Amino acid sequence: EPEVTQTPSHQVTQMGQEVILRCVPISNHLYFYWYRQILGQKVEFLVSFYNNEISEKSEIFDDQFSVERPDGSNFTLKIRSTKLEDSAMYFCASRRPGSGEAFFGQGTRLTVV
Amino acid sequence: DAKTTQPNSMESNEEEPVHLPCNHSTISGTDYIHWYRQLPSQGPEYVIHGLTSNVNNRMASLAIAEDRKSSTLILHRATLRDAAVYYCILRGSMEYGNKLVFGAGTILRVKS
């Protein structure tokens, strides 16, 4: 069964450092998303991406965040200067046109120290 | 803010049916009702979705009230593996676009 894969599974970084979280969505999907979940809290929407541009973003997704689909297969989330409060599980998701089903990856646990 | 209301938690016995309720009194005519679940330490997983008619798939059934102001996710025979947080989410209206807005969900505990 096709799946969304995320790497790394766990990343520890120093405050102020840049991190790139990577995702490989399912191949025929055209809608891509990033969500995050701080420990013990709700899953929060960050950004959606379609046709090589951001289609929607939340208040959380400020200038420190960016997304990219550099090579037609990977979908990345970059945090330019990490803060302690960026520590969370980050989930990538993808969806094909016309389908109501979004497929989520297993997540990347980001720990900022 | 989430536009659905779910009980904080429910408990079920293994091999018995489970009915997970969801209220969505402000649903619009174009909103689809989605259910996702999140097993411990995993990403959310799609369960089922519907618009007006009841829906069945290999995982569950979705019963939608005639006025669409509430719905019920039915797991026909709960297993230990079904212990998870279940989210009822409205998607598809102009207000919400494509994204999924997760609430706190219902924590389902399954007893053996």
Short mmCIF file of C-alpha atoms in Angstrom, two decimals:
data_model
loop_
_atom_site.label_atom_id
_atom_site.label_comp_id
_atom_site.label_asym_id
_atom_site.label_seq_id
_atom_site.Cartn_x
_atom_site.Cartn_y
_atom_site.Cartn_z
CA GLU A 1 0.00 0.00 0.00
CA PRO A 2 1.41 3.43 -0.89
CA GLU A 3 2.49 5.58 2.02
CA VAL A 4 3.86 8.99 2.87
CA THR A 5 7.39 8.74 4.19
CA GLN A 6 9.11 11.29 6.40
CA THR A 7 12.74 11.68 7.35
CA PRO A 8 14.31 11.86 9.80
CA SER A 9 12.09 10.22 12.39
CA HIS A 10 13.73 12.26 15.13
CA GLN A 11 15.86 15.38 14.92
CA VAL A 12 17.54 17.24 17.74
CA THR A 13 18.76 20.74 16.99
CA GLN A 14 20.15 23.70 18.86
CA MET A 15 18.02 26.80 19.23
CA GLY A 16 18.66 29.21 16.39
CA GLN A 17 19.72 26.52 13.93
CA GLU A 18 17.99 25.82 10.65
CA VAL A 19 16.26 22.48 10.13
CA ILE A 20 14.77 20.85 7.05
CA LEU A 21 12.14 18.18 7.47
CA ARG A 22 11.64 15.95 4.47
CA CYS A 23 8.62 14.18 3.12
CA VAL A 24 7.97 11.97 0.11
CA PRO A 25 4.26 12.14 -0.67
CA ILE A 26 2.38 9.44 -2.55
CA SER A 27 3.28 9.67 -6.23
CA ASN A 28 -0.05 10.62 -7.85
CA HIS A 29 -1.05 13.06 -5.13
CA LEU A 30 -1.14 16.76 -5.88
CA TYR A 31 -2.15 18.35 -2.57
CA PHE A 32 0.46 18.48 0.17
CA TYR A 33 0.26 19.57 3.79
CA TRP A 34 2.29 20.07 6.91
CA TYR A 35 0.79 19.76 10.37
CA ARG A 36 2.39 19.80 13.77
CA GLN A 37 1.46 18.42 17.18
CA ILE A 38 3.05 19.72 20.33
CA LEU A 39 3.23 16.99 22.96
CA GLY A 40 -0.18 16.48 24.58
CA GLN A 41 -1.92 19.01 22.33
CA LYS A 42 -4.06 19.02 19.20
CA VAL A 43 -2.84 18.44 15.67
CA GLU A 44 -2.45 21.91 14.13
CA PHE A 45 -2.50 22.85 10.45
CA LEU A 46 0.56 24.70 9.21
CA VAL A 47 0.38 24.95 5.43
CA SER A 48 -1.12 23.48 2.30
CA PHE A 49 0.63 23.38 -1.08
CA TYR A 50 -0.78 22.84 -4.54
CA ASN A 51 0.48 23.53 -8.04
CA ASN A 52 3.87 24.59 -6.72
CA GLU A 53 2.59 27.27 -4.46
CA ILE A 54 1.16 27.73 -1.00
CA SER A 55 -2.62 27.59 -1.13
CA GLU A 56 -3.24 28.28 2.54
CA LYS A 57 -1.22 28.84 5.69
CA SER A 58 -1.98 29.27 9.36
CA GLU A 59 -0.85 31.97 11.78
CA ILE A 60 1.81 29.57 13.03
CA PHE A 61 3.44 29.51 9.60
CA ASP A 62 5.32 32.78 9.90
CA ASP A 63 8.43 34.03 8.08
CA GLN A 64 10.59 31.46 9.85
CA PHE A 65 8.86 28.67 7.94
CA SER A 66 9.04 27.81 4.27
CA VAL A 67 8.04 24.88 2.10
CA GLU A 68 9.43 23.62 -1.14
CA ARG A 69 8.95 20.84 -3.65
CA PRO A 70 12.46 20.88 -5.07
CA ASP A 71 12.44 17.90 -7.41
CA GLY A 72 8.88 16.76 -8.04
CA SER A 73 8.99 14.03 -5.43
CA ASN A 74 10.19 15.52 -2.14
CA PHE A 75 8.24 18.06 -0.13
CA THR A 76 10.22 19.89 2.52
CA LEU A 77 9.51 22.10 5.50
CA LYS A 78 12.30 24.46 6.53
CA ILE A 79 12.46 26.28 9.82
CA ARG A 80 15.09 29.00 9.51
CA SER A 81 15.91 29.75 13.11
CA THR A 82 14.43 27.24 15.49
CA LYS A 83 12.95 28.21 18.84
CA LEU A 84 12.30 26.03 21.85
CA GLU A 85 8.56 26.24 21.16
CA ASP A 86 9.07 24.66 17.72
CA SER A 87 9.62 21.34 19.48
CA ALA A 88 6.81 19.10 18.24
CA MET A 89 5.87 16.21 15.98
CA TYR A 90 5.64 17.41 12.40
CA PHE A 91 3.37 15.46 10.07
CA CYS A 92 3.35 15.62 6.32
CA ALA A 93 0.19 14.63 4.45
CA SER A 94 -0.84 14.30 0.83
CA ARG A 95 -4.07 13.87 -1.07
CA ARG A 96 -4.99 13.19 -4.68
CA PRO A 97 -7.47 15.41 -6.51
CA GLY A 98 -11.09 14.43 -6.03
CA SER A 99 -10.40 12.31 -2.98
CA GLY A 100 -11.43 13.14 0.55
CA GLU A 101 -8.75 10.93 2.03
CA ALA A 102 -5.52 12.50 3.23
CA PHE A 103 -2.59 10.21 3.90
CA PHE A 104 -0.30 11.15 6.77
CA GLY A 105 3.29 10.19 7.36
CA GLN A 106 4.58 8.81 10.62
CA GLY A 107 5.99 12.17 11.58
CA THR A 108 9.31 13.75 12.50
CA ARG A 109 9.87 14.47 16.14
CA LEU A 110 11.75 17.77 16.36
CA THR A 111 13.43 18.59 19.63
CA VAL A 112 14.96 22.05 20.00
CA VAL A 113 17.44 22.38 22.86
CA ASP B 1 -12.16 26.85 16.44
CA ALA B 2 -13.33 23.34 15.82
CA LYS B 3 -16.92 23.16 14.65
CA THR B 4 -17.62 19.69 16.01
CA THR B 5 -18.33 18.45 19.52
CA GLN B 6 -17.25 15.02 20.70
CA PRO B 7 -17.10 13.32 24.10
CA ASN B 8 -13.66 13.48 25.67
CA SER B 9 -13.40 9.74 26.12
CA MET B 10 -15.25 6.47 25.72
CA GLU B 11 -14.59 2.92 26.75
CA SER B 12 -15.50 -0.29 25.01
CA ASN B 13 -15.05 -4.00 25.48
CA GLU B 14 -13.13 -5.95 22.92
CA GLU B 15 -15.26 -7.64 20.24
CA GLU B 16 -18.23 -5.33 20.97
CA PRO B 17 -19.57 -2.55 18.72
CA VAL B 18 -18.63 1.04 19.47
CA HIS B 19 -20.66 4.10 18.58
CA LEU B 20 -18.70 7.33 18.61
CA PRO B 21 -20.96 10.41 18.43
CA CYS B 22 -20.24 13.80 16.93
CA ASN B 23 -22.36 16.95 16.94
CA HIS B 24 -21.95 19.53 14.21
CA SER B 25 -24.97 21.78 14.47
CA THR B 26 -23.46 24.56 12.31
CA ILE B 27 -22.61 22.30 9.38
CA SER B 28 -23.12 23.88 5.98
CA GLY B 29 -24.56 22.19 2.94
CA THR B 30 -21.14 21.71 1.32
CA ASP B 31 -19.31 20.33 4.37
CA TYR B 32 -18.20 16.74 4.27
CA ILE B 33 -17.99 14.87 7.58
CA HIS B 34 -14.61 13.21 7.99
CA TRP B 35 -13.34 10.84 10.63
CA TYR B 36 -9.68 10.29 11.31
CA ARG B 37 -7.98 8.44 14.11
CA GLN B 38 -4.57 8.65 15.69
CA LEU B 39 -3.04 5.59 17.26
CA PRO B 40 -0.41 6.18 19.95
CA SER B 41 2.81 7.63 18.55
CA GLN B 42 1.52 7.62 14.98
CA GLY B 43 0.22 10.11 12.45
CA PRO B 44 -3.51 10.58 11.88
CA GLU B 45 -5.15 7.91 9.76
CA TYR B 46 -8.22 8.34 7.57
CA VAL B 47 -11.21 6.29 8.65
CA ILE B 48 -14.23 7.34 6.61
CA HIS B 49 -16.12 10.34 5.26
CA GLY B 50 -19.57 11.19 3.96
CA LEU B 51 -21.86 13.99 2.92
CA THR B 52 -25.48 12.98 3.40
CA SER B 53 -25.92 9.22 3.09
CA ASN B 54 -24.61 6.58 5.45
CA VAL B 55 -21.30 5.12 4.37
CA ASN B 56 -19.57 1.80 4.94
CA ASN B 57 -15.99 0.74 4.35
CA ARG B 58 -13.70 -1.99 5.61
CA MET B 59 -12.83 -0.06 8.74
CA ALA B 60 -16.12 1.39 9.91
CA SER B 61 -19.58 2.74 9.16
CA LEU B 62 -20.70 6.34 9.26
CA ALA B 63 -24.29 7.12 10.15
CA ILE B 64 -25.35 10.67 9.35
CA ALA B 65 -28.49 12.20 10.85
CA GLU B 66 -31.15 13.32 8.42
CA ASP B 67 -30.64 16.98 9.35
CA ARG B 68 -26.84 16.43 9.20
CA LYS B 69 -26.36 18.11 12.57
CA SER B 70 -24.85 14.98 14.04
CA SER B 71 -23.15 11.78 12.97
CA THR B 72 -21.95 8.54 14.51
CA LEU B 73 -18.88 6.51 13.69
CA ILE B 74 -19.54 2.82 14.20
CA LEU B 75 -16.80 0.28 14.76
CA HIS B 76 -18.59 -3.03 14.42
CA ARG B 77 -16.24 -5.12 16.55
CA ALA B 78 -13.68 -3.20 18.55
CA THR B 79 -10.22 -4.68 18.86
CA LEU B 80 -7.33 -3.59 21.05
CA ARG B 81 -5.77 -2.08 17.96
CA ASP B 82 -8.73 0.33 17.70
CA ALA B 83 -7.66 2.14 20.87
CA ALA B 84 -6.91 5.63 19.57
CA VAL B 85 -8.05 9.23 19.49
CA TYR B 86 -10.91 9.61 17.02
CA TYR B 87 -11.46 12.95 15.34
CA CYS B 88 -14.66 14.13 13.70
CA ILE B 89 -13.81 16.92 11.24
CA LEU B 90 -15.82 19.02 8.83
CA ARG B 91 -14.10 19.80 5.56
CA GLY B 92 -14.92 21.32 2.26
CA SER B 93 -16.72 24.54 2.95
CA MET B 94 -15.48 27.86 1.62
CA GLU B 95 -14.55 28.80 5.17
CA TYR B 96 -12.25 25.88 5.78
CA GLY B 97 -10.85 25.09 2.36
CA ASN B 98 -8.86 21.94 1.99
CA LYS B 99 -7.24 21.74 5.37
CA LEU B 100 -8.30 19.50 8.21
CA VAL B 101 -9.01 21.28 11.50
CA PHE B 102 -8.46 18.83 14.34
CA GLY B 103 -10.19 19.21 17.66
CA ALA B 104 -9.40 17.28 20.82
CA GLY B 105 -11.25 14.20 19.59
CA THR B 106 -12.54 11.24 21.58
CA ILE B 107 -10.08 8.97 23.32
CA LEU B 108 -11.32 5.41 22.83
CA ARG B 109 -10.13 2.84 25.31
CA VAL B 110 -10.74 -0.82 24.51
CA LYS B 111 -10.74 -3.35 27.33
CA SER B 112 -9.84 -6.98 26.81
#
